[in-house]
Structure formats: C-alpha cells, structure tokens
C-alpha cells in the first residue's frame, strides 16, 4: 500500500531576497528573481520497497548563503539582479567549487573538449609505409565504408608475419620465439613423417631435447633391369659438436642423392652404399668452414659431426652401411625365425667387447658405453665406412634407427617384440609405433626410425 502524498505548496517567499510573494507571481517584485527557475517539489514519495530494498533516504539539503538585496533609498530604483551563476557552488561534500574561467563560469564540464581531428593509429607490422594513411585521411585503396566491427577482435596477421601458436596475437621472430609472450614455436623438424609406397620414416625431437638433431632421407628408384630399389638413410647429430642438426641434415641428403644417382647406373648396391657414406662425409666436412663469422666469435667450437646408418633393399638383396652407433635390425615376418642386428657400433663398449676385455653386459652398463669412436666430421680420426650385404631367406622388415630408439630396445629380440606384426604391410604405422615406444619410455633423446619391407615391393604398392 502507499502512504498519503503531500500536496505541493506555493512559494511564500522569494528564494533570493526573502520578500513575501503572492500566489501566481512569476518574478519577485523586489529583486526580480525568476521564480520559474526554482524546481517544483516532487509529486510523490513512494514508501513501498522494490525488489526487497529499502527506499533510498532523501539527501539532506545543505544551507546556501543566498546574497541579500541591498536596501535602496528610492522605491523607483530597481534592485540589482543576482543570477544563479554568481553564487559559488559546492560539491557533494559541501566544499566550495573553484571558479572556472571563461563565459561559462559556474558551470563545470567533466568531458574534455573534442579535438578537431583524431590521430590515426600506427600502421600494423608488415604494412608498407606507402599504405599508411595520411593524418586525417584514409589509406589508398581503402573502402569508403567502415570495417566490419564483428572482425575487429580477430587477429589478422599482416603478410609474411607468423602468429604465435600460444597467444595467437604476437608475431614470431627469426629465432622462433613469440615477440609478445616469448613462447618457443614448434620447429619444422620437431616431428617429421614421410611415407612412400615402399618405405616410411618418422623422426621426433623427444621429451628432453630442445631441438631435433636427427635427420632422415627415404626414396625409391629402379635398377637397370627395372627391379625396385628402396633407400633409407638415418643420421644422428653429435650433440657435443657444433651445429649437429645441420650435420645430420647435410649427411642424410648427400647420402640419399648419391644412392639415387648410383643405383640406376648399375653400381652394385654395396659399392653404392660405400660411395654414399663418403659423399655424406664430404658434405659434413664442408660445414666446418661455414660460416666464417661464427668461428671468429666462437673459435673454441668444434666441427659439426653426426653418425649415419643406411639401407638399400632390392627384391633379392639387403645392404646396410654405417659409421657411429646408429643401427639397423632385421625383423622377419615369421616371428618364429630369429631377428638379427645388422650393424656393429663404433663405440667404446663395442671396442671393449671386440677386444675381449669386457663382456657385452658389463661394457654397455659402463658410463663410457655410448662414447662413439667413429663419426662423420672434419675432426674424425679417419673415414672407415662399414658396409654389409645380406640375402634373407624370407620376408621381413629392416628397422633403421638412431640410439633414441634402441636405447629402449637394445637387443634384436627386444626390438622384434615392439615391431608390429604387420610392419611389412604398414611401414608408416610401424614407425609411428616405434617412436611412440621411445617416447613412452622417457624420450631422453631424439628418436628417428625408418621401416623398409623386404623384399622390395613393386613400385606403387601402398600401405594397407
């Protein structure tokens, strides 16, 4: 319910000079004050609560010292007129407001004056200087209609600018880091996969290294008689050397190109393998002289280096070649037949075993086991490519890998356990499974695996 509403009362005295007024007066007869400027009292004061809240109490009216009209000697002389602007105002706390200059004294504007023209935002990174609009104008070729406001919040990278995968707003610098949030961007070599009709390879950075220093090359060609020849090269950069990622990439490319050039000419696959490793060695050696300014700033750095293992598979022959501790395994399709490791490491442990000084278990348990004694690089002791040829008596697959995998399946029997049974039909899937095994085991190193079915399938035979 509502209470009784007080009726509005007429003014009985002038608010300016306190002169008594009569009903209907619009101006004070003594001082001429405009009585219409006085606000009328509110029509009603509701007492019912809304939404459960009590009505807000009316603010207490502060006392205002209105100026009193001076007494005049003659009633014929009108009293001076006082305007509301002549009375100093007070703020909500009762403090006096400072006078404001200009013709608007007594009135304060909280909003700053509008400028004649607004400055334009700086052009976005990557925008040519010629495309930036002049002050007060618009860019050449810009549409007359304003941009769609719905697209204002969407990041649109300028040409040739890569957005960060983390914050989606910062641009990526030449070092691969976001200029906004500092997030390192994924490198192209962090995870690589390649599948041809007859071979597949997968390489991954692993879980502990900041970059992938492995590289691979897979390809296929035809021998002079038209029979297929499948090639896989896997290289592992030596982390203690300078620019190991460049060394592995250069070696894998050089060896792969050399094999593709020699095999169609009729070079025996084992001889072609030897020549390919020599070509890879020359490619890595050439990196020692590049770039010159890098040697000036860091003369103590050593030469780039890497290991290499490669395989060539034909319909009747299996050839492997290597330097270092990357390996090749033979896994037969008939798992009742024994698997085999096809390479011998160039490592401290292998030398101890070969010399009869330690058994294999003790040698590979030693902390010096993985110290390599052979590699590709300008500071290698000597170049001794190892090659071997095999004629398996049944179908199977060749697993060519770096130690990032075989550290988690060292023996041939252990490797055979983790190779999928359909590896000869699905080489890419098998390579993915093997890399996943290494990552599940801890991924302490870069891991690279190539899977080649034997005998070499006809050209165009894809994975099931």
Short mmCIF file of C-alpha atoms in Angstrom, two decimals:
data_model
loop_
_atom_site.label_atom_id
_atom_site.label_comp_id
_atom_site.label_asym_id
_atom_site.label_seq_id
_atom_site.Cartn_x
_atom_site.Cartn_y
_atom_site.Cartn_z
CA UNK A 1 0.00 0.00 0.00
CA UNK A 2 1.08 3.59 -0.35
CA UNK A 3 1.08 6.46 2.13
CA UNK A 4 -0.60 9.80 1.68
CA UNK A 5 1.18 12.10 -0.75
CA UNK A 6 1.95 15.67 0.42
CA UNK A 7 0.40 18.34 -1.76
CA UNK A 8 2.72 20.81 -3.43
CA UNK A 9 2.84 24.17 -1.71
CA UNK A 10 3.29 27.50 -3.42
CA UNK A 11 6.37 29.58 -2.63
CA UNK A 12 5.63 32.08 0.15
CA UNK A 13 8.94 33.95 0.00
CA UNK A 14 11.46 34.78 -2.69
CA UNK A 15 14.41 32.37 -2.55
CA UNK A 16 16.73 35.29 -3.33
CA UNK A 17 15.66 38.15 -1.10
CA UNK A 18 13.07 36.56 1.23
CA UNK A 19 10.46 39.08 0.04
CA UNK A 20 6.88 37.80 0.59
CA UNK A 21 5.27 36.55 -2.60
CA UNK A 22 1.73 36.35 -3.79
CA UNK A 23 0.10 33.43 -5.48
CA UNK A 24 0.77 33.42 -9.20
CA UNK A 25 3.93 35.58 -9.09
CA UNK A 26 6.45 34.59 -11.74
CA UNK A 27 9.10 37.11 -10.73
CA UNK A 28 9.97 38.61 -7.35
CA UNK A 29 8.66 42.12 -7.15
CA UNK A 30 11.60 43.25 -5.00
CA UNK A 31 14.64 41.74 -6.69
CA UNK A 32 13.24 40.41 -9.96
CA UNK A 33 14.30 36.81 -9.27
CA UNK A 34 12.96 34.36 -11.81
CA UNK A 35 10.67 32.17 -9.73
CA UNK A 36 10.27 29.64 -12.57
CA UNK A 37 13.91 28.59 -12.09
CA UNK A 38 13.06 27.12 -8.70
CA UNK A 39 12.29 23.41 -9.16
CA UNK A 40 8.90 22.23 -8.12
CA UNK A 41 8.75 19.70 -5.29
CA UNK A 42 8.36 16.04 -6.29
CA UNK A 43 4.88 14.78 -6.94
CA UNK A 44 5.11 11.87 -4.57
CA UNK A 45 7.46 9.96 -2.33
CA UNK A 46 6.92 6.19 -2.65
CA UNK A 47 7.34 4.23 0.54
CA UNK A 48 6.87 0.74 -0.87
CA UNK A 49 10.10 -1.25 -1.28
CA UNK A 50 11.16 -2.51 -4.71
CA UNK A 51 12.82 -5.92 -5.07
CA UNK A 52 13.23 -6.14 -1.33
CA UNK A 53 15.38 -2.99 -0.98
CA UNK A 54 14.54 -0.11 1.27
CA UNK A 55 13.92 3.26 -0.37
CA UNK A 56 16.99 5.48 -0.53
CA UNK A 57 16.74 8.33 2.01
CA UNK A 58 16.45 11.80 0.59
CA UNK A 59 19.69 13.76 0.87
CA UNK A 60 19.78 16.47 3.44
CA UNK A 61 19.59 19.88 1.87
CA UNK A 62 22.63 21.95 2.61
CA UNK A 63 22.23 25.56 3.60
CA UNK A 64 23.12 28.09 0.94
CA UNK A 65 24.01 31.67 1.77
CA UNK A 66 22.00 33.50 -0.83
CA UNK A 67 23.05 37.13 -1.29
CA UNK A 68 20.67 39.65 0.21
CA UNK A 69 19.49 42.50 -2.00
CA UNK A 70 20.77 45.85 -0.76
CA UNK A 71 18.25 48.31 0.57
CA UNK A 72 17.58 51.12 -1.85
CA UNK A 73 16.71 54.67 -0.89
CA UNK A 74 14.06 55.06 -3.53
CA UNK A 75 11.44 52.56 -4.47
CA UNK A 76 11.75 53.77 -8.03
CA UNK A 77 15.27 52.35 -8.36
CA UNK A 78 15.21 48.66 -9.12
CA UNK A 79 17.36 46.34 -7.07
CA UNK A 80 20.32 44.67 -8.83
CA UNK A 81 19.60 41.29 -10.33
CA UNK A 82 21.57 38.30 -8.98
CA UNK A 83 21.98 35.32 -11.29
CA UNK A 84 22.49 31.78 -10.15
CA UNK A 85 25.92 31.78 -11.85
CA UNK A 86 27.05 34.49 -9.42
CA UNK A 87 26.62 32.12 -6.47
CA UNK A 88 29.60 29.84 -5.76
CA UNK A 89 28.53 26.19 -5.87
CA UNK A 90 29.56 23.31 -3.62
CA UNK A 91 30.36 19.73 -4.38
CA UNK A 92 28.68 16.67 -2.84
CA UNK A 93 30.84 17.01 0.25
CA UNK A 94 29.97 20.65 0.83
CA UNK A 95 33.33 22.00 -0.34
CA UNK A 96 33.38 25.11 -2.45
CA UNK A 97 33.96 24.61 -6.16
CA UNK A 98 36.78 26.61 -7.74
CA UNK A 99 35.63 29.25 -10.21
CA UNK A 100 36.11 28.37 -13.85
CA UNK A 101 37.38 30.87 -16.40
CA UNK A 102 35.55 31.99 -19.45
CA UNK A 103 31.94 32.86 -20.14
CA UNK A 104 30.75 29.58 -18.64
CA UNK A 105 31.80 30.48 -15.07
CA UNK A 106 29.83 28.49 -12.55
CA UNK A 107 29.40 25.51 -14.94
CA UNK A 108 31.94 22.66 -15.00
CA UNK A 109 32.36 20.30 -17.91
CA UNK A 110 33.89 16.95 -16.97
CA UNK A 111 34.30 15.86 -20.60
CA UNK A 112 37.37 17.28 -22.36
CA UNK A 113 36.91 19.33 -25.46
CA UNK A 114 36.59 17.35 -28.70
CA UNK A 115 39.67 17.65 -30.93
CA UNK A 116 39.31 18.95 -34.44
CA UNK A 117 40.78 15.69 -35.78
CA UNK A 118 41.77 12.40 -34.25
CA UNK A 119 45.30 10.93 -34.57
CA UNK A 120 45.41 7.71 -36.55
CA UNK A 121 46.82 4.51 -35.06
CA UNK A 122 50.28 3.45 -36.20
CA UNK A 123 50.25 1.02 -39.14
CA UNK A 124 50.36 -2.65 -38.19
CA UNK A 125 53.67 -4.51 -38.50
CA UNK A 126 54.34 -5.51 -42.05
CA UNK A 127 52.22 -2.74 -43.56
CA UNK A 128 54.19 -0.82 -46.21
CA UNK A 129 54.80 2.82 -45.45
CA UNK A 130 53.06 3.80 -48.68
CA UNK A 131 49.90 2.07 -47.47
CA UNK A 132 49.70 4.06 -44.22
CA UNK A 133 47.08 6.84 -44.47
CA UNK A 134 47.93 10.49 -44.05
CA UNK A 135 46.66 12.19 -40.87
CA UNK A 136 43.00 12.94 -41.33
CA UNK A 137 42.78 10.83 -44.48
CA UNK A 138 42.40 7.17 -45.39
CA UNK A 139 44.70 4.60 -46.91
CA UNK A 140 44.93 4.45 -50.65
CA UNK A 141 42.57 1.83 -51.97
CA UNK A 142 40.68 1.59 -48.67
CA UNK A 143 36.91 1.13 -48.99
CA UNK A 144 34.64 4.07 -48.29
CA UNK A 145 32.53 2.05 -45.88
CA UNK A 146 33.88 1.37 -42.36
CA UNK A 147 35.34 -2.01 -41.48
CA UNK A 148 33.06 -4.72 -40.21
CA UNK A 149 33.05 -4.27 -36.40
CA UNK A 150 32.50 -8.02 -35.93
CA UNK A 151 36.01 -8.66 -37.24
CA UNK A 152 37.66 -6.04 -35.04
CA UNK A 153 38.71 -8.53 -32.36
CA UNK A 154 40.07 -11.21 -34.68
CA UNK A 155 43.87 -11.29 -35.14
CA UNK A 156 44.69 -10.89 -38.80
CA UNK A 157 48.41 -11.32 -39.40
CA UNK A 158 49.96 -8.96 -41.92
CA UNK A 159 51.60 -10.53 -44.98
CA UNK A 160 54.71 -12.60 -44.24
CA UNK A 161 54.04 -12.46 -40.47
CA UNK A 162 53.59 -15.69 -38.49
CA UNK A 163 51.35 -15.63 -35.44
CA UNK A 164 52.35 -17.35 -32.20
CA UNK A 165 50.70 -20.74 -31.67
CA UNK A 166 50.32 -19.97 -27.94
CA UNK A 167 48.89 -16.45 -27.63
CA UNK A 168 47.66 -16.12 -31.25
CA UNK A 169 48.48 -12.40 -31.22
CA UNK A 170 52.25 -11.94 -31.15
CA UNK A 171 54.47 -12.27 -34.19
CA UNK A 172 57.30 -14.80 -34.30
CA UNK A 173 60.86 -13.51 -34.62
CA UNK A 174 63.66 -15.01 -36.67
CA UNK A 175 64.81 -17.12 -33.69
CA UNK A 176 61.44 -18.87 -33.44
CA UNK A 177 60.13 -17.10 -30.32
CA UNK A 178 56.96 -15.04 -29.88
CA UNK A 179 57.68 -11.33 -29.51
CA UNK A 180 54.60 -10.98 -27.30
CA UNK A 181 54.64 -13.91 -24.85
CA UNK A 182 58.10 -15.36 -25.51
CA UNK A 183 56.75 -18.83 -26.30
CA UNK A 184 59.09 -21.01 -28.37
CA UNK A 185 57.41 -22.03 -31.59
CA UNK A 186 57.39 -25.60 -32.87
CA UNK A 187 60.16 -26.16 -35.39
CA UNK A 188 59.54 -27.99 -38.61
CA UNK A 189 61.95 -30.74 -37.57
CA UNK A 190 60.42 -31.30 -34.14
CA UNK A 191 58.29 -34.06 -35.65
CA UNK A 192 58.59 -35.32 -39.22
CA UNK A 193 56.92 -38.18 -41.05
CA UNK A 194 57.32 -39.38 -44.61
CA UNK A 195 55.73 -42.33 -46.36
CA UNK A 196 56.43 -43.62 -49.84
CA UNK A 197 54.79 -46.65 -51.38
CA UNK A 198 57.62 -48.90 -50.19
CA UNK A 199 59.22 -47.20 -47.16
CA UNK A 200 58.32 -44.86 -44.28
CA UNK A 201 60.21 -42.88 -41.64
CA UNK A 202 59.33 -40.87 -38.53
CA UNK A 203 61.54 -38.53 -36.53
CA UNK A 204 60.72 -36.80 -33.25
CA UNK A 205 62.54 -34.34 -31.00
CA UNK A 206 61.81 -36.42 -27.92
CA UNK A 207 60.88 -35.16 -24.48
CA UNK A 208 64.18 -33.83 -23.15
CA UNK A 209 65.99 -32.12 -26.03
CA UNK A 210 65.23 -28.56 -27.10
CA UNK A 211 65.61 -29.41 -30.80
CA UNK A 212 65.73 -32.40 -33.13
CA UNK A 213 69.30 -33.16 -34.22
CA UNK A 214 68.29 -36.26 -36.20
CA UNK A 215 67.52 -36.33 -39.92
CA UNK A 216 66.46 -38.92 -42.48
CA UNK A 217 66.04 -39.39 -46.21
CA UNK A 218 63.83 -42.04 -47.82
CA UNK A 219 63.37 -42.67 -51.52
CA UNK A 220 62.98 -45.37 -54.13
CA UNK A 221 64.37 -45.90 -57.60
CA UNK A 222 64.77 -48.64 -60.17
CA UNK A 223 67.81 -50.75 -61.05
CA UNK A 224 68.88 -51.09 -64.70
CA UNK A 225 66.78 -54.26 -65.06
CA UNK A 226 63.68 -52.37 -63.86
CA UNK A 227 63.51 -54.00 -60.43
CA UNK A 228 62.82 -51.69 -57.49
CA UNK A 229 65.42 -50.42 -55.06
CA UNK A 230 64.34 -48.74 -51.81
CA UNK A 231 66.63 -46.41 -49.86
CA UNK A 232 66.57 -45.16 -46.26
CA UNK A 233 69.23 -43.00 -44.59
CA UNK A 234 69.16 -42.03 -40.90
CA UNK A 235 71.64 -39.64 -39.28
CA UNK A 236 72.11 -38.61 -35.66
CA UNK A 237 73.85 -35.31 -34.91
CA UNK A 238 76.61 -35.46 -32.30
CA UNK A 239 75.29 -33.18 -29.55
CA UNK A 240 78.75 -32.29 -28.24
CA UNK A 241 79.68 -30.90 -31.67
CA UNK A 242 78.77 -27.57 -33.21
CA UNK A 243 75.56 -27.40 -35.28
CA UNK A 244 74.77 -31.13 -35.10
CA UNK A 245 71.34 -30.59 -36.66
CA UNK A 246 72.95 -29.14 -39.78
CA UNK A 247 75.43 -32.02 -39.94
CA UNK A 248 72.73 -34.71 -39.84
CA UNK A 249 70.62 -32.94 -42.44
CA UNK A 250 73.55 -32.44 -44.83
CA UNK A 251 74.70 -36.06 -44.45
CA UNK A 252 71.28 -37.61 -44.98
CA UNK A 253 70.62 -35.55 -48.09
CA UNK A 254 74.05 -36.20 -49.61
CA UNK A 255 73.89 -39.95 -49.00
CA UNK A 256 70.37 -40.24 -50.36
CA UNK A 257 71.20 -38.30 -53.50
CA UNK A 258 74.34 -40.35 -54.05
CA UNK A 259 72.41 -43.64 -53.86
CA UNK A 260 69.70 -42.40 -56.21
CA UNK A 261 72.36 -41.45 -58.71
CA UNK A 262 74.48 -44.62 -58.48
CA UNK A 263 71.85 -47.39 -58.31
CA UNK A 264 70.12 -46.73 -61.65
CA UNK A 265 73.54 -46.71 -63.34
CA UNK A 266 74.07 -50.32 -62.33
CA UNK A 267 76.52 -49.74 -59.47
CA UNK A 268 76.42 -52.68 -57.08
CA UNK A 269 74.32 -51.67 -54.06
CA UNK A 270 77.14 -52.35 -51.60
CA UNK A 271 79.56 -50.21 -53.62
CA UNK A 272 76.91 -47.54 -53.99
CA UNK A 273 76.49 -47.58 -50.21
CA UNK A 274 80.21 -47.03 -49.68
CA UNK A 275 80.19 -44.09 -52.09
CA UNK A 276 77.14 -42.62 -50.40
CA UNK A 277 78.81 -42.59 -46.98
CA UNK A 278 81.88 -40.90 -48.50
CA UNK A 279 79.62 -38.28 -50.09
CA UNK A 280 77.91 -37.72 -46.73
CA UNK A 281 81.30 -37.29 -45.08
CA UNK A 282 82.30 -34.61 -47.59
CA UNK A 283 79.02 -32.77 -47.02
CA UNK A 284 79.59 -32.67 -43.25
CA UNK A 285 83.24 -31.70 -43.65
CA UNK A 286 82.22 -28.70 -45.74
CA UNK A 287 80.22 -27.34 -42.82
CA UNK A 288 83.40 -26.86 -40.79
CA UNK A 289 84.24 -23.82 -42.90
CA UNK A 290 80.79 -22.19 -42.61
CA UNK A 291 80.12 -19.54 -41.58
CA UNK A 292 83.41 -17.72 -41.12
CA UNK A 293 81.99 -15.15 -38.72
CA UNK A 294 80.80 -17.94 -36.43
CA UNK A 295 84.38 -19.15 -35.97
CA UNK A 296 85.55 -15.61 -35.23
CA UNK A 297 83.04 -15.20 -32.42
CA UNK A 298 83.47 -18.75 -31.04
CA UNK A 299 86.85 -20.12 -32.09
CA UNK A 300 86.67 -22.83 -29.43
CA UNK A 301 83.77 -24.58 -31.13
CA UNK A 302 84.49 -27.91 -32.80
CA UNK A 303 83.45 -29.13 -36.22
CA UNK A 304 79.89 -30.32 -36.95
CA UNK A 305 79.54 -34.11 -36.72
CA UNK A 306 76.97 -36.88 -36.96
CA UNK A 307 76.54 -40.63 -37.27
CA UNK A 308 74.96 -42.39 -40.24
CA UNK A 309 73.18 -45.67 -40.97
CA UNK A 310 71.57 -46.52 -44.30
CA UNK A 311 69.92 -49.42 -46.04
CA UNK A 312 69.17 -50.42 -49.62
CA UNK A 313 66.54 -53.10 -50.23
CA UNK A 314 66.05 -54.83 -53.56
CA UNK A 315 63.96 -57.90 -54.46
CA UNK A 316 66.87 -60.22 -53.61
CA UNK A 317 69.46 -58.22 -51.66
CA UNK A 318 69.64 -56.28 -48.41
CA UNK A 319 72.57 -53.86 -47.96
CA UNK A 320 73.43 -51.74 -44.92
CA UNK A 321 76.15 -49.18 -44.29
CA UNK A 322 77.06 -47.16 -41.20
CA UNK A 323 79.52 -45.09 -39.17
CA UNK A 324 78.82 -44.48 -35.50
CA UNK A 325 76.25 -46.05 -33.22
CA UNK A 326 73.02 -45.75 -35.21
CA UNK A 327 71.76 -49.25 -36.03
CA UNK A 328 69.88 -51.49 -38.44
CA UNK A 329 67.84 -54.55 -37.34
CA UNK A 330 66.34 -57.42 -39.30
CA UNK A 331 62.87 -58.46 -38.12
CA UNK A 332 61.35 -61.41 -40.03
CA UNK A 333 57.65 -61.60 -40.72
CA UNK A 334 57.71 -65.14 -39.30
CA UNK A 335 58.39 -64.31 -35.67
CA UNK A 336 59.45 -67.89 -35.00
CA UNK A 337 62.59 -67.12 -37.05
CA UNK A 338 65.34 -65.25 -35.19
CA UNK A 339 65.75 -61.49 -35.60
CA UNK A 340 69.23 -60.01 -36.02
CA UNK A 341 71.16 -56.83 -35.52
CA UNK A 342 72.87 -55.97 -38.81
CA UNK A 343 75.38 -53.35 -37.61
CA UNK A 344 78.18 -53.08 -35.02
CA UNK A 345 78.56 -49.85 -33.10
CA UNK A 346 81.59 -47.59 -33.40
CA UNK A 347 81.61 -47.07 -29.65
CA UNK A 348 83.75 -47.60 -26.57
CA UNK A 349 81.57 -50.52 -25.41
CA UNK A 350 81.83 -52.31 -28.76
CA UNK A 351 85.60 -51.91 -28.75
CA UNK A 352 85.86 -53.39 -25.26
CA UNK A 353 83.77 -56.38 -26.31
CA UNK A 354 85.67 -56.87 -29.58
CA UNK A 355 88.98 -56.77 -27.74
CA UNK A 356 87.77 -59.36 -25.25
CA UNK A 357 88.31 -57.00 -22.33
CA UNK A 358 84.68 -56.94 -21.16
CA UNK A 359 81.54 -58.90 -21.83
CA UNK A 360 78.69 -57.11 -23.58
CA UNK A 361 76.53 -56.68 -20.48
CA UNK A 362 79.30 -55.05 -18.47
CA UNK A 363 80.53 -52.93 -21.36
CA UNK A 364 77.13 -51.40 -22.12
CA UNK A 365 76.47 -50.85 -18.42
CA UNK A 366 79.58 -48.67 -18.18
CA UNK A 367 79.10 -44.89 -18.24
CA UNK A 368 81.50 -44.72 -21.20
CA UNK A 369 79.48 -47.19 -23.27
CA UNK A 370 77.96 -44.65 -25.66
CA UNK A 371 81.14 -42.71 -26.34
CA UNK A 372 81.43 -43.09 -30.11
CA UNK A 373 84.73 -43.87 -31.80
CA UNK A 374 83.59 -43.22 -35.37
CA UNK A 375 81.59 -40.36 -36.91
CA UNK A 376 81.28 -38.10 -39.91
CA UNK A 377 83.00 -34.75 -39.49
CA UNK A 378 86.13 -32.78 -40.21
CA UNK A 379 87.65 -33.79 -36.87
CA UNK A 380 87.03 -37.53 -37.30
CA UNK A 381 90.14 -39.67 -36.88
CA UNK A 382 89.67 -41.42 -40.20
CA UNK A 383 86.85 -42.34 -42.53
CA UNK A 384 86.03 -46.06 -42.37
CA UNK A 385 82.61 -46.76 -43.91
CA UNK A 386 81.17 -50.10 -42.85
CA UNK A 387 79.03 -51.98 -45.40
CA UNK A 388 77.43 -55.41 -45.42
CA UNK A 389 75.15 -57.41 -47.73
CA UNK A 390 72.54 -59.98 -46.74
CA UNK A 391 70.22 -62.35 -48.59
CA UNK A 392 67.36 -63.14 -46.21
CA UNK A 393 65.55 -66.41 -46.82
CA UNK A 394 62.12 -64.97 -46.08
CA UNK A 395 60.16 -61.73 -45.94
CA UNK A 396 60.67 -59.24 -43.15
CA UNK A 397 61.41 -55.59 -42.42
CA UNK A 398 64.61 -53.63 -41.87
CA UNK A 399 64.43 -51.18 -38.96
CA UNK A 400 66.96 -48.37 -39.38
CA UNK A 401 67.15 -46.16 -36.27
CA UNK A 402 69.14 -43.89 -34.01
CA UNK A 403 70.03 -44.70 -30.42
CA UNK A 404 66.99 -42.68 -29.36
CA UNK A 405 65.03 -45.87 -30.13
CA UNK A 406 67.40 -48.75 -29.47
CA UNK A 407 68.21 -47.43 -26.00
CA UNK A 408 64.71 -48.71 -25.16
CA UNK A 409 65.01 -51.98 -27.15
CA UNK A 410 68.69 -52.80 -27.42
CA UNK A 411 68.81 -56.43 -28.41
CA UNK A 412 67.35 -57.85 -31.61
CA UNK A 413 64.83 -59.88 -29.58
CA UNK A 414 63.67 -56.76 -27.71
CA UNK A 415 63.32 -54.87 -30.99
CA UNK A 416 61.29 -57.72 -32.50
CA UNK A 417 58.88 -57.54 -29.56
CA UNK A 418 57.92 -53.93 -30.21
CA UNK A 419 57.74 -54.07 -34.03
CA UNK A 420 54.09 -54.59 -35.06
CA UNK A 421 53.41 -57.93 -36.79
CA UNK A 422 52.07 -56.16 -39.90
CA UNK A 423 55.11 -53.93 -40.29
CA UNK A 424 55.79 -55.24 -43.81
CA UNK A 425 52.35 -54.02 -44.90
CA UNK A 426 52.11 -50.85 -42.80
CA UNK A 427 55.59 -49.35 -42.53
CA UNK A 428 54.42 -45.85 -41.53
CA UNK A 429 52.20 -47.16 -38.76
CA UNK A 430 55.07 -49.32 -37.54
CA UNK A 431 57.50 -46.40 -37.49
CA UNK A 432 54.96 -44.38 -35.51
CA UNK A 433 54.57 -47.22 -33.01
CA UNK A 434 58.34 -47.49 -32.54
CA UNK A 435 58.75 -43.76 -31.98
CA UNK A 436 55.86 -43.89 -29.52
CA UNK A 437 57.61 -46.69 -27.64
CA UNK A 438 60.68 -44.49 -27.19
CA UNK A 439 58.59 -41.53 -26.03
CA UNK A 440 56.67 -43.72 -23.60
CA UNK A 441 59.99 -44.93 -22.24
CA UNK A 442 61.07 -41.38 -21.41
CA UNK A 443 62.11 -39.85 -24.74
CA UNK A 444 65.53 -38.88 -23.38
CA UNK A 445 66.95 -38.41 -26.88
CA UNK A 446 65.85 -37.54 -30.37
CA UNK A 447 64.36 -40.63 -31.99
CA UNK A 448 64.28 -41.47 -35.69
CA UNK A 449 63.09 -44.71 -37.30
CA UNK A 450 62.77 -45.90 -40.91
CA UNK A 451 61.00 -49.14 -41.79
CA UNK A 452 61.75 -50.90 -45.10
CA UNK A 453 59.86 -54.08 -46.11
CA UNK A 454 61.89 -56.87 -47.69
CA UNK A 455 61.76 -57.96 -50.45
CA UNK A 456 61.25 -54.58 -52.04
CA UNK A 457 57.61 -54.38 -53.10
CA UNK A 458 56.81 -53.38 -56.66
CA UNK A 459 56.59 -49.65 -57.34
CA UNK A 460 53.19 -48.23 -56.45
CA UNK A 461 52.35 -50.79 -53.77
CA UNK A 462 50.93 -48.75 -50.91
CA UNK A 463 50.42 -49.48 -47.26
CA UNK A 464 47.31 -51.38 -46.26
#
